[in-house]
PDB file of C-alpha atoms in Angstrom:
ATOM      1  CA  MET A   1      71.436 -36.304 162.265  1.00 83.00           C
ATOM      2  CA  PRO A   2      75.233 -36.150 162.508  1.00 89.00           C
ATOM      3  CA  VAL A   3      77.033 -37.788 165.402  1.00 91.00           C
ATOM      4  CA  PRO A   4      77.700 -35.226 168.170  1.00 93.00           C
ATOM      5  CA  THR A   5      81.207 -33.766 168.246  1.00 92.00           C
ATOM      6  CA  TYR A   6      83.606 -35.027 170.900  1.00 92.00           C
ATOM      7  CA  ASP A   7      83.148 -31.989 173.143  1.00 93.00           C
ATOM      8  CA  GLN A   8      79.472 -32.908 173.495  1.00 95.00           C
ATOM      9  CA  PHE A   9      80.499 -36.229 175.031  1.00 96.00           C
ATOM     10  CA  ILE A  10      82.477 -34.569 177.836  1.00 95.00           C
ATOM     11  CA  GLU A  11      79.595 -33.788 180.174  1.00 95.00           C
ATOM     12  CA  PRO A  12      77.723 -37.125 179.953  1.00 96.00           C
ATOM     13  CA  ILE A  13      80.984 -39.017 180.520  1.00 96.00           C
ATOM     14  CA  PHE A  14      81.890 -36.702 183.398  1.00 94.00           C
ATOM     15  CA  ARG A  15      78.486 -37.191 185.069  1.00 95.00           C
ATOM     16  CA  TYR A  16      78.408 -40.962 184.563  1.00 96.00           C
ATOM     17  CA  LEU A  17      81.860 -41.453 186.088  1.00 95.00           C
ATOM     18  CA  ALA A  18      81.029 -39.104 188.967  1.00 94.00           C
ATOM     19  CA  ILE A  19      78.096 -41.371 189.887  1.00 94.00           C
ATOM     20  CA  ASN A  20      80.063 -44.572 189.313  1.00 94.00           C
ATOM     21  CA  THR A  21      83.032 -43.661 191.468  1.00 92.00           C
ATOM     22  CA  ASP A  22      84.710 -47.057 191.015  1.00 92.00           C
ATOM     23  CA  GLY A  23      84.831 -46.382 187.293  1.00 93.00           C
ATOM     24  CA  ALA A  24      83.610 -48.596 184.467  1.00 93.00           C
ATOM     25  CA  PRO A  25      84.889 -50.355 181.339  1.00 92.00           C
ATOM     26  CA  ALA A  26      85.267 -47.957 178.418  1.00 92.00           C
ATOM     27  CA  ARG A  27      82.658 -49.846 176.379  1.00 93.00           C
ATOM     28  CA  VAL A  28      80.089 -49.320 179.136  1.00 96.00           C
ATOM     29  CA  VAL A  29      80.856 -45.591 179.327  1.00 96.00           C
ATOM     30  CA  HIS A  30      80.577 -45.330 175.527  1.00 96.00           C
ATOM     31  CA  GLU A  31      77.021 -46.648 175.653  1.00 97.00           C
ATOM     32  CA  ALA A  32      76.032 -44.631 178.712  1.00 97.00           C
ATOM     33  CA  ALA A  33      77.148 -41.395 177.023  1.00 97.00           C
ATOM     34  CA  ALA A  34      75.421 -42.382 173.775  1.00 97.00           C
ATOM     35  CA  ASP A  35      72.200 -43.084 175.673  1.00 97.00           C
ATOM     36  CA  THR A  36      72.387 -39.729 177.462  1.00 96.00           C
ATOM     37  CA  LEU A  37      72.896 -37.940 174.151  1.00 96.00           C
ATOM     38  CA  GLY A  38      70.005 -39.882 172.622  1.00 96.00           C
ATOM     39  CA  LEU A  39      72.013 -41.374 169.770  1.00 96.00           C
ATOM     40  CA  THR A  40      69.936 -43.373 167.323  1.00 95.00           C
ATOM     41  CA  LEU A  41      70.888 -46.779 165.967  1.00 95.00           C
ATOM     42  CA  GLU A  42      71.837 -45.131 162.680  1.00 95.00           C
ATOM     43  CA  GLN A  43      74.159 -42.693 164.461  1.00 95.00           C
ATOM     44  CA  ARG A  44      75.817 -45.564 166.355  1.00 95.00           C
ATOM     45  CA  GLN A  45      76.448 -47.393 163.106  1.00 94.00           C
ATOM     46  CA  VAL A  46      78.447 -44.557 161.514  1.00 92.00           C
ATOM     47  CA  THR A  47      82.088 -45.605 161.277  1.00 89.00           C
ATOM     48  CA  LEU A  48      85.468 -44.091 160.490  1.00 82.00           C
ATOM     49  CA  ASN A  49      87.551 -45.398 157.596  1.00 71.00           C
ATOM     50  CA  SER A  50      89.318 -47.592 160.160  1.00 72.00           C
ATOM     51  CA  GLY A  51      86.015 -49.306 160.989  1.00 80.00           C
ATOM     52  CA  GLN A  52      85.696 -47.867 164.497  1.00 85.00           C
ATOM     53  CA  ALA A  53      82.311 -46.435 165.440  1.00 91.00           C
ATOM     54  CA  VAL A  54      82.472 -42.634 165.313  1.00 91.00           C
ATOM     55  CA  TYR A  55      80.644 -42.185 168.620  1.00 94.00           C
ATOM     56  CA  LYS A  56      83.115 -44.469 170.423  1.00 94.00           C
ATOM     57  CA  ASN A  57      86.032 -42.583 168.908  1.00 90.00           C
ATOM     58  CA  ARG A  58      84.619 -39.247 170.014  1.00 93.00           C
ATOM     59  CA  ALA A  59      83.824 -40.550 173.486  1.00 94.00           C
ATOM     60  CA  GLY A  60      87.464 -41.619 173.691  1.00 91.00           C
ATOM     61  CA  TRP A  61      88.674 -38.133 172.818  1.00 90.00           C
ATOM     62  CA  ALA A  62      86.300 -36.650 175.401  1.00 93.00           C
ATOM     63  CA  TYR A  63      87.827 -38.882 178.065  1.00 93.00           C
ATOM     64  CA  ASP A  64      91.277 -37.934 176.796  1.00 89.00           C
ATOM     65  CA  ARG A  65      90.460 -34.311 177.618  1.00 91.00           C
ATOM     66  CA  LEU A  66      89.381 -35.237 181.141  1.00 94.00           C
ATOM     67  CA  LYS A  67      92.708 -37.011 181.636  1.00 91.00           C
ATOM     68  CA  ARG A  68      94.656 -34.020 180.326  1.00 89.00           C
ATOM     69  CA  ALA A  69      92.714 -31.740 182.665  1.00 92.00           C
ATOM     70  CA  GLY A  70      93.930 -33.887 185.567  1.00 92.00           C
ATOM     71  CA  PHE A  71      90.501 -35.311 186.397  1.00 95.00           C
ATOM     72  CA  SER A  72      91.160 -38.963 185.654  1.00 90.00           C
ATOM     73  CA  ASP A  73      93.833 -41.586 186.164  1.00 79.00           C
ATOM     74  CA  ASP A  74      93.790 -44.908 184.322  1.00 72.00           C
ATOM     75  CA  VAL A  75      93.856 -47.692 186.893  1.00 72.00           C
ATOM     76  CA  LYS A  76      93.943 -50.458 184.307  1.00 77.00           C
ATOM     77  CA  ARG A  77      93.603 -50.849 180.573  1.00 77.00           C
ATOM     78  CA  GLY A  78      90.170 -50.067 179.197  1.00 83.00           C
ATOM     79  CA  HIS A  79      88.824 -48.898 182.559  1.00 90.00           C
ATOM     80  CA  TRP A  80      87.741 -45.268 182.914  1.00 93.00           C
ATOM     81  CA  LYS A  81      87.611 -43.630 186.334  1.00 94.00           C
ATOM     82  CA  LEU A  82      87.637 -40.130 187.806  1.00 95.00           C
ATOM     83  CA  ASN A  83      90.187 -39.234 190.465  1.00 94.00           C
ATOM     84  CA  ASN A  84      89.418 -37.052 193.488  1.00 94.00           C
ATOM     85  CA  ASN A  85      90.057 -33.874 191.489  1.00 95.00           C
ATOM     86  CA  GLY A  86      87.510 -34.937 188.891  1.00 95.00           C
ATOM     87  CA  ILE A  87      84.861 -35.836 191.453  1.00 93.00           C
ATOM     88  CA  GLN A  88      85.380 -32.547 193.284  1.00 94.00           C
ATOM     89  CA  TYR A  89      85.073 -30.610 190.016  1.00 94.00           C
ATOM     90  CA  VAL A  90      81.749 -32.275 189.189  1.00 91.00           C
ATOM     91  CA  GLN A  91      80.429 -31.620 192.685  1.00 90.00           C
ATOM     92  CA  ALA A  92      81.441 -27.969 192.432  1.00 93.00           C
ATOM     93  CA  HIS A  93      79.854 -27.568 188.975  1.00 91.00           C
ATOM     94  CA  PRO A  94      76.260 -28.819 188.881  1.00 83.00           C
ATOM     95  CA  ALA A  95      74.827 -29.725 185.495  1.00 79.00           C
ATOM     96  CA  PRO A  96      74.748 -28.455 182.929  1.00 90.00           C
ATOM     97  CA  LEU A  97      78.249 -27.126 182.396  1.00 91.00           C
ATOM     98  CA  SER A  98      78.303 -23.853 180.522  1.00 92.00           C
ATOM     99  CA  ALA A  99      79.449 -23.650 176.916  1.00 92.00           C
ATOM    100  CA  GLU A 100      82.579 -21.835 178.121  1.00 93.00           C
ATOM    101  CA  GLN A 101      83.381 -24.571 180.634  1.00 93.00           C
ATOM    102  CA  ILE A 102      82.952 -27.296 178.001  1.00 93.00           C
ATOM    103  CA  GLU A 103      85.132 -25.383 175.551  1.00 92.00           C
ATOM    104  CA  HIS A 104      87.808 -24.943 178.205  1.00 92.00           C
ATOM    105  CA  LEU A 105      87.847 -28.681 178.907  1.00 92.00           C
ATOM    106  CA  ALA A 106      87.832 -29.506 175.188  1.00 90.00           C
ATOM    107  CA  VAL A 107      90.684 -27.250 174.053  1.00 88.00           C
ATOM    108  CA  GLY A 108      92.280 -25.725 177.144  1.00 88.00           C
ATOM    109  CA  PHE A 109      94.342 -28.798 178.001  1.00 86.00           C
ATOM    110  CA  LYS A 110      95.190 -30.103 174.527  1.00 80.00           C
ATOM    111  CA  ASP A 111      98.907 -29.571 174.991  1.00 76.00           C
ATOM    112  CA  VAL A 112      99.126 -31.095 178.479  1.00 79.00           C
ATOM    113  CA  ARG A 113     101.240 -34.245 178.393  1.00 74.00           C
ATOM    114  CA  LEU A 114      99.312 -37.202 179.702  1.00 70.00           C
ATOM    115  CA  ARG A 115     102.334 -38.916 181.205  1.00 64.00           C
ATOM    116  CA  ALA A 116     105.718 -37.485 182.000  1.00 57.00           C
ATOM    117  CA  ILE A 117     108.930 -39.386 182.588  1.00 55.00           C
ATOM    118  CA  GLU A 118     109.412 -38.728 186.264  1.00 56.00           C
ATOM    119  CA  ASP A 119     112.628 -36.880 187.120  1.00 58.00           C
ATOM    120  CA  GLY A 120     114.278 -38.227 183.999  1.00 67.00           C
ATOM    121  CA  ALA A 121     116.753 -36.191 182.037  1.00 72.00           C
ATOM    122  CA  PRO A 122     115.996 -36.003 178.294  1.00 69.00           C
ATOM    123  CA  LEU A 123     117.975 -38.444 176.179  1.00 74.00           C
ATOM    124  CA  ALA A 124     117.215 -36.374 173.097  1.00 64.00           C
ATOM    125  CA  THR A 125     115.150 -33.381 172.075  1.00 51.00           C
ATOM    126  CA  LYS A 126     111.511 -34.228 172.556  1.00 48.00           C
ATOM    127  CA  ALA A 127     109.007 -33.404 169.846  1.00 45.00           C
ATOM    128  CA  GLN A 128     106.770 -30.495 170.674  1.00 43.00           C
ATOM    129  CA  THR A 129     103.064 -31.142 170.935  1.00 42.00           C
ATOM    130  CA  ALA A 130     100.725 -29.473 168.508  1.00 41.00           C
ATOM    131  CA  THR A 131      99.644 -25.995 169.509  1.00 44.00           C
ATOM    132  CA  ALA A 132      95.988 -25.059 169.306  1.00 45.00           C
ATOM    133  CA  VAL A 133      95.384 -22.578 166.507  1.00 44.00           C
ATOM    134  CA  GLN A 134      92.452 -20.922 164.850  1.00 47.00           C
ATOM    135  CA  THR A 135      91.185 -23.212 162.104  1.00 48.00           C
ATOM    136  CA  SER A 136      90.146 -20.214 160.047  1.00 46.00           C
ATOM    137  CA  THR A 137      93.764 -19.212 159.459  1.00 50.00           C
ATOM    138  CA  ILE A 138      95.483 -22.575 159.079  1.00 61.00           C
ATOM    139  CA  SER A 139      95.825 -24.559 155.868  1.00 62.00           C
ATOM    140  CA  PRO A 140      94.303 -28.047 155.502  1.00 67.00           C
ATOM    141  CA  ASP A 141      97.802 -29.551 155.286  1.00 70.00           C
ATOM    142  CA  ASP A 142      98.762 -27.880 158.562  1.00 71.00           C
ATOM    143  CA  LEU A 143      95.543 -29.141 160.143  1.00 79.00           C
ATOM    144  CA  LEU A 144      96.433 -32.680 159.075  1.00 81.00           C
ATOM    145  CA  ASP A 145      99.916 -32.303 160.517  1.00 79.00           C
ATOM    146  CA  GLN A 146      98.532 -30.953 163.779  1.00 81.00           C
ATOM    147  CA  ALA A 147      96.025 -33.817 164.024  1.00 85.00           C
ATOM    148  CA  TRP A 148      98.773 -36.371 163.305  1.00 87.00           C
ATOM    149  CA  LYS A 149     100.929 -34.966 166.109  1.00 86.00           C
ATOM    150  CA  GLU A 150      98.037 -35.036 168.574  1.00 86.00           C
ATOM    151  CA  LEU A 151      97.090 -38.601 167.642  1.00 89.00           C
ATOM    152  CA  ARG A 152     100.679 -39.738 168.007  1.00 90.00           C
ATOM    153  CA  GLU A 153     101.140 -38.044 171.377  1.00 89.00           C
ATOM    154  CA  ALA A 154      97.893 -39.550 172.716  1.00 87.00           C
ATOM    155  CA  THR A 155      98.927 -42.998 171.479  1.00 91.00           C
ATOM    156  CA  ALA A 156     102.341 -42.625 173.118  1.00 91.00           C
ATOM    157  CA  ALA A 157     100.708 -41.809 176.460  1.00 88.00           C
ATOM    158  CA  ASN A 158      98.351 -44.781 176.156  1.00 87.00           C
ATOM    159  CA  LEU A 159     101.287 -47.050 175.315  1.00 91.00           C
ATOM    160  CA  LEU A 160     103.125 -45.917 178.436  1.00 90.00           C
ATOM    161  CA  GLU A 161     100.003 -46.633 180.495  1.00 86.00           C
ATOM    162  CA  SER A 162      99.726 -50.114 178.970  1.00 89.00           C
ATOM    163  CA  LEU A 163     103.416 -50.855 179.538  1.00 91.00           C
ATOM    164  CA  SER A 164     103.145 -49.795 183.178  1.00 87.00           C
ATOM    165  CA  GLN A 165     100.357 -52.338 183.706  1.00 86.00           C
ATOM    166  CA  VAL A 166     101.874 -55.441 182.106  1.00 88.00           C
ATOM    167  CA  SER A 167     103.894 -57.928 184.150  1.00 89.00           C
ATOM    168  CA  PRO A 168     107.705 -57.592 184.217  1.00 88.00           C
ATOM    169  CA  THR A 169     107.939 -60.849 182.257  1.00 89.00           C
ATOM    170  CA  ARG A 170     105.592 -59.593 179.550  1.00 91.00           C
ATOM    171  CA  PHE A 171     107.507 -56.322 179.376  1.00 92.00           C
ATOM    172  CA  GLU A 172     110.709 -58.240 178.674  1.00 90.00           C
ATOM    173  CA  VAL A 173     108.980 -60.013 175.763  1.00 91.00           C
ATOM    174  CA  ILE A 174     107.712 -56.681 174.386  1.00 93.00           C
ATOM    175  CA  VAL A 175     111.208 -55.199 174.548  1.00 92.00           C
ATOM    176  CA  LEU A 176     112.654 -58.121 172.612  1.00 91.00           C
ATOM    177  CA  ASP A 177     109.859 -57.790 170.024  1.00 92.00           C
ATOM    178  CA  VAL A 178     110.795 -54.121 169.559  1.00 93.00           C
ATOM    179  CA  LEU A 179     114.474 -54.938 169.148  1.00 91.00           C
ATOM    180  CA  HIS A 180     113.658 -57.622 166.610  1.00 88.00           C
ATOM    181  CA  ARG A 181     111.577 -55.138 164.597  1.00 90.00           C
ATOM    182  CA  LEU A 182     114.599 -52.839 164.682  1.00 89.00           C
ATOM    183  CA  GLY A 183     116.559 -55.522 162.851  1.00 86.00           C
ATOM    184  CA  TYR A 184     118.395 -57.292 165.673  1.00 83.00           C
ATOM    185  CA  GLY A 185     118.669 -61.030 165.060  1.00 77.00           C
ATOM    186  CA  ALA A 186     117.987 -62.865 161.815  1.00 70.00           C
ATOM    187  CA  ASN A 187     114.747 -64.211 163.285  1.00 77.00           C
ATOM    188  CA  ARG A 188     112.780 -63.884 166.512  1.00 79.00           C
ATOM    189  CA  ASN A 189     114.394 -67.034 167.943  1.00 78.00           C
ATOM    190  CA  ASP A 190     117.728 -65.199 167.974  1.00 76.00           C
ATOM    191  CA  LEU A 191     116.367 -63.055 170.813  1.00 80.00           C
ATOM    192  CA  GLN A 192     116.106 -65.041 174.032  1.00 84.00           C
ATOM    193  CA  GLN A 193     114.446 -63.981 177.272  1.00 79.00           C
ATOM    194  CA  VAL A 194     116.549 -64.922 180.289  1.00 78.00           C
ATOM    195  CA  GLY A 195     115.135 -62.653 183.010  1.00 61.00           C
ATOM    196  CA  GLY A 196     114.224 -64.052 186.374  1.00 58.00           C
ATOM    197  CA  SER A 197     115.733 -64.836 189.742  1.00 50.00           C
ATOM    198  CA  GLY A 198     119.484 -64.938 189.481  1.00 47.00           C
ATOM    199  CA  ASP A 199     119.575 -63.367 186.033  1.00 52.00           C
ATOM    200  CA  GLY A 200     122.576 -61.264 187.021  1.00 57.00           C
ATOM    201  CA  GLY A 201     120.952 -58.103 185.681  1.00 73.00           C
ATOM    202  CA  ILE A 202     120.429 -59.590 182.223  1.00 85.00           C
ATOM    203  CA  ASP A 203     116.855 -59.966 180.918  1.00 85.00           C
ATOM    204  CA  GLY A 204     117.529 -60.885 177.297  1.00 87.00           C
ATOM    205  CA  VAL A 205     120.259 -61.965 174.920  1.00 88.00           C
ATOM    206  CA  ILE A 206     120.374 -61.210 171.200  1.00 85.00           C
ATOM    207  CA  SER A 207     122.525 -63.328 168.891  1.00 81.00           C
ATOM    208  CA  LEU A 208     123.718 -61.169 166.018  1.00 75.00           C
ATOM    209  CA  ASP A 209     125.118 -64.110 164.061  1.00 66.00           C
ATOM    210  CA  LYS A 210     123.988 -67.688 163.550  1.00 66.00           C
ATOM    211  CA  LEU A 211     126.774 -69.150 165.682  1.00 61.00           C
ATOM    212  CA  GLY A 212     126.066 -66.812 168.579  1.00 60.00           C
ATOM    213  CA  LEU A 213     129.590 -65.465 168.586  1.00 63.00           C
ATOM    214  CA  GLU A 214     128.433 -61.849 168.795  1.00 78.00           C
ATOM    215  CA  LYS A 215     125.749 -60.988 171.306  1.00 85.00           C
ATOM    216  CA  VAL A 216     123.911 -57.995 172.716  1.00 89.00           C
ATOM    217  CA  TYR A 217     122.662 -58.195 176.294  1.00 90.00           C
ATOM    218  CA  VAL A 218     119.434 -56.483 177.334  1.00 93.00           C
ATOM    219  CA  GLN A 219     118.056 -55.224 180.612  1.00 92.00           C
ATOM    220  CA  ALA A 220     114.361 -54.313 180.539  1.00 91.00           C
ATOM    221  CA  LYS A 221     112.908 -52.579 183.577  1.00 89.00           C
ATOM    222  CA  ARG A 222     109.243 -51.657 183.915  1.00 87.00           C
ATOM    223  CA  TRP A 223     109.897 -49.033 186.588  1.00 84.00           C
ATOM    224  CA  GLN A 224     108.036 -46.015 187.888  1.00 78.00           C
ATOM    225  CA  GLY A 225     111.077 -44.325 189.419  1.00 85.00           C
ATOM    226  CA  THR A 226     114.073 -42.901 187.647  1.00 90.00           C
ATOM    227  CA  VAL A 227     116.960 -45.180 186.718  1.00 92.00           C
ATOM    228  CA  GLY A 228     120.064 -43.912 188.496  1.00 93.00           C
ATOM    229  CA  ARG A 229     123.798 -44.243 187.983  1.00 94.00           C
ATOM    230  CA  PRO A 230     124.097 -47.251 190.385  1.00 93.00           C
ATOM    231  CA  ASP A 231     121.617 -49.181 188.218  1.00 92.00           C
ATOM    232  CA  LEU A 232     123.718 -48.508 185.120  1.00 93.00           C
ATOM    233  CA  GLN A 233     126.908 -49.443 186.937  1.00 93.00           C
ATOM    234  CA  ALA A 234     125.354 -52.749 188.033  1.00 92.00           C
ATOM    235  CA  PHE A 235     124.319 -53.471 184.441  1.00 92.00           C
ATOM    236  CA  TYR A 236     127.787 -52.626 183.218  1.00 92.00           C
ATOM    237  CA  GLY A 237     129.193 -55.027 185.771  1.00 91.00           C
ATOM    238  CA  ALA A 238     126.807 -57.741 184.567  1.00 89.00           C
ATOM    239  CA  LEU A 239     128.036 -57.179 181.016  1.00 89.00           C
ATOM    240  CA  ALA A 240     131.640 -57.508 182.193  1.00 88.00           C
ATOM    241  CA  GLY A 241     130.706 -60.765 183.880  1.00 86.00           C
ATOM    242  CA  GLN A 242     129.448 -62.068 180.543  1.00 84.00           C
ATOM    243  CA  LYS A 243     132.499 -60.673 178.741  1.00 84.00           C
ATOM    244  CA  ALA A 244     129.998 -58.750 176.618  1.00 83.00           C
ATOM    245  CA  LYS A 245     130.824 -55.710 174.522  1.00 86.00           C
ATOM    246  CA  ARG A 246     127.289 -54.428 173.930  1.00 90.00           C
ATOM    247  CA  GLY A 247     124.276 -53.824 176.106  1.00 92.00           C
ATOM    248  CA  VAL A 248     120.890 -52.086 175.873  1.00 94.00           C
ATOM    249  CA  PHE A 249     119.143 -50.774 178.995  1.00 95.00           C
ATOM    250  CA  ILE A 250     115.435 -50.111 178.378  1.00 94.00           C
ATOM    251  CA  THR A 251     112.987 -48.697 180.911  1.00 93.00           C
ATOM    252  CA  THR A 252     109.442 -47.346 180.985  1.00 92.00           C
ATOM    253  CA  SER A 253     110.633 -44.426 183.121  1.00 91.00           C
ATOM    254  CA  GLY A 254     113.646 -42.173 182.610  1.00 92.00           C
ATOM    255  CA  PHE A 255     117.333 -41.910 183.436  1.00 94.00           C
ATOM    256  CA  SER A 256     118.917 -39.476 185.834  1.00 93.00           C
ATOM    257  CA  ALA A 257     121.476 -37.041 184.452  1.00 93.00           C
ATOM    258  CA  GLN A 258     124.207 -38.956 186.306  1.00 94.00           C
ATOM    259  CA  ALA A 259     123.077 -42.227 184.728  1.00 94.00           C
ATOM    260  CA  ILE A 260     123.144 -40.664 181.259  1.00 94.00           C
ATOM    261  CA  ASP A 261     126.632 -39.309 181.880  1.00 94.00           C
ATOM    262  CA  PHE A 262     127.808 -42.769 182.965  1.00 95.00           C
ATOM    263  CA  GLY A 263     126.272 -44.341 179.856  1.00 93.00           C
ATOM    264  CA  LYS A 264     128.197 -41.902 177.691  1.00 93.00           C
ATOM    265  CA  SER A 265     131.455 -42.544 179.552  1.00 94.00           C
ATOM    266  CA  VAL A 266     131.609 -46.271 178.794  1.00 92.00           C
ATOM    267  CA  GLU A 267     131.671 -48.157 175.521  1.00 90.00           C
ATOM    268  CA  GLY A 268     128.839 -50.237 174.181  1.00 90.00           C
ATOM    269  CA  ILE A 269     125.806 -49.224 176.292  1.00 93.00           C
ATOM    270  CA  VAL A 270     122.659 -47.784 174.719  1.00 93.00           C
ATOM    271  CA  LEU A 271     119.930 -46.220 176.884  1.00 95.00           C
ATOM    272  CA  VAL A 272     116.262 -46.229 175.891  1.00 95.00           C
ATOM    273  CA  ASP A 273     113.791 -44.381 178.109  1.00 94.00           C
ATOM    274  CA  GLY A 274     110.008 -44.684 178.090  1.00 93.00           C
ATOM    275  CA  LEU A 275     109.460 -41.877 175.601  1.00 92.00           C
ATOM    276  CA  ARG A 276     111.928 -43.311 173.107  1.00 94.00           C
ATOM    277  CA  LEU A 277     110.528 -46.822 173.604  1.00 95.00           C
ATOM    278  CA  VAL A 278     106.926 -45.895 172.796  1.00 95.00           C
ATOM    279  CA  ASN A 279     108.054 -43.889 169.775  1.00 94.00           C
ATOM    280  CA  LEU A 280     109.907 -46.969 168.515  1.00 95.00           C
ATOM    281  CA  MET A 281     106.787 -49.056 169.133  1.00 95.00           C
ATOM    282  CA  MET A 282     104.750 -46.646 167.006  1.00 95.00           C
ATOM    283  CA  ASP A 283     107.384 -46.365 164.267  1.00 93.00           C
ATOM    284  CA  TYR A 284     107.766 -50.141 163.955  1.00 93.00           C
ATOM    285  CA  GLU A 285     104.170 -51.054 164.830  1.00 94.00           C
ATOM    286  CA  VAL A 286     104.762 -53.178 167.908  1.00 94.00           C
ATOM    287  CA  GLY A 287     101.462 -53.329 169.791  1.00 93.00           C
ATOM    288  CA  VAL A 288     100.222 -50.602 167.447  1.00 92.00           C
ATOM    289  CA  THR A 289      98.314 -50.633 164.183  1.00 88.00           C
ATOM    290  CA  SER A 290      98.117 -47.754 161.718  1.00 86.00           C
ATOM    291  CA  ARG A 291      95.786 -46.695 158.979  1.00 80.00           C
ATOM    292  CA  SER A 292      96.504 -44.908 155.725  1.00 80.00           C
ATOM    293  CA  LEU A 293      94.653 -41.920 154.335  1.00 78.00           C
ATOM    294  CA  MET A 294      94.487 -41.227 150.618  1.00 79.00           C
ATOM    295  CA  ILE A 295      95.264 -37.513 150.331  1.00 80.00           C
ATOM    296  CA  PRO A 296      94.513 -36.312 146.784  1.00 84.00           C
ATOM    297  CA  LYS A 297      96.971 -33.949 145.131  1.00 77.00           C
ATOM    298  CA  ILE A 298      96.799 -32.851 141.530  1.00 75.00           C
ATOM    299  CA  ASP A 299      99.581 -33.975 139.196  1.00 78.00           C
ATOM    300  CA  THR A 300     100.294 -30.793 137.257  1.00 68.00           C
ATOM    301  CA  ASP A 301     102.745 -32.599 134.928  1.00 76.00           C
ATOM    302  CA  TYR A 302      99.870 -34.706 133.657  1.00 78.00           C
ATOM    303  CA  PHE A 303      98.237 -31.621 132.134  1.00 81.00           C
ATOM    304  CA  ASP A 304     101.425 -30.214 130.635  1.00 76.00           C
ATOM    305  CA  GLU A 305     101.105 -30.380 126.859  1.00 75.00           C
ATOM    306  CA  ASP A 306     104.814 -29.731 126.330  1.00 65.00           C
TER     307      ASP A 306
END
């Protein structure tokens, strides 16, 4: 028997979390859903090319749909829990959900962003999420592209959730790791964390040369609210105090339009909001791993007898 598709995991996960209102670790919910669906040992041993169990992967996508529908909020990493909206929905819809209701949950919220940058103005044009289309009229290459976009957007949202839950000190380390992967500093030791009480608005220093004559100063803020113009002005003042020419301000949230305008009006400041940060983390594999797929394509030149 094949492993049930991810939409079939939606109801058992929904019902389990509605009973366990304090939520549960993802691994526990995986098994509870598998037990409800009656998965055999053989079905639980089926894996993806990455090595992950297929049923756990599909349970994860089912929970992703509940989050997109606004029925769940992650309270901490690896812990699944329904919010009040989710509990009320379950109470208003006794089991079993109809096929139409399951389909609506599975595909009706695919394009809903899991986490928005609150009140932040866009630093650059944001990539559009994949739009649901009829698989009967789309090419396999387009299906792959659509799946890649959805996977990337889901990973970006999960990265933002993880960043919002780490300590400020750990966030500073992550930011310096990202900057090192971008090519700043000859080695990781050239990027020093200096955040703490009395840091003067500076959380990290990057030495661009071995003698430390040229430096970039970093402020890393794991904030929920929008970074405003006064925050940028304070950072600019801290740079002036260090007689620094370059600074990078990185946040998990966003920047107000006034803050962006100020950043553009002065020399040497680069702004990185949460969306740009998680995209850099994915591009340079900081806190992220990737897998490769071998996509076969015929080499027509090989068969050319000329």
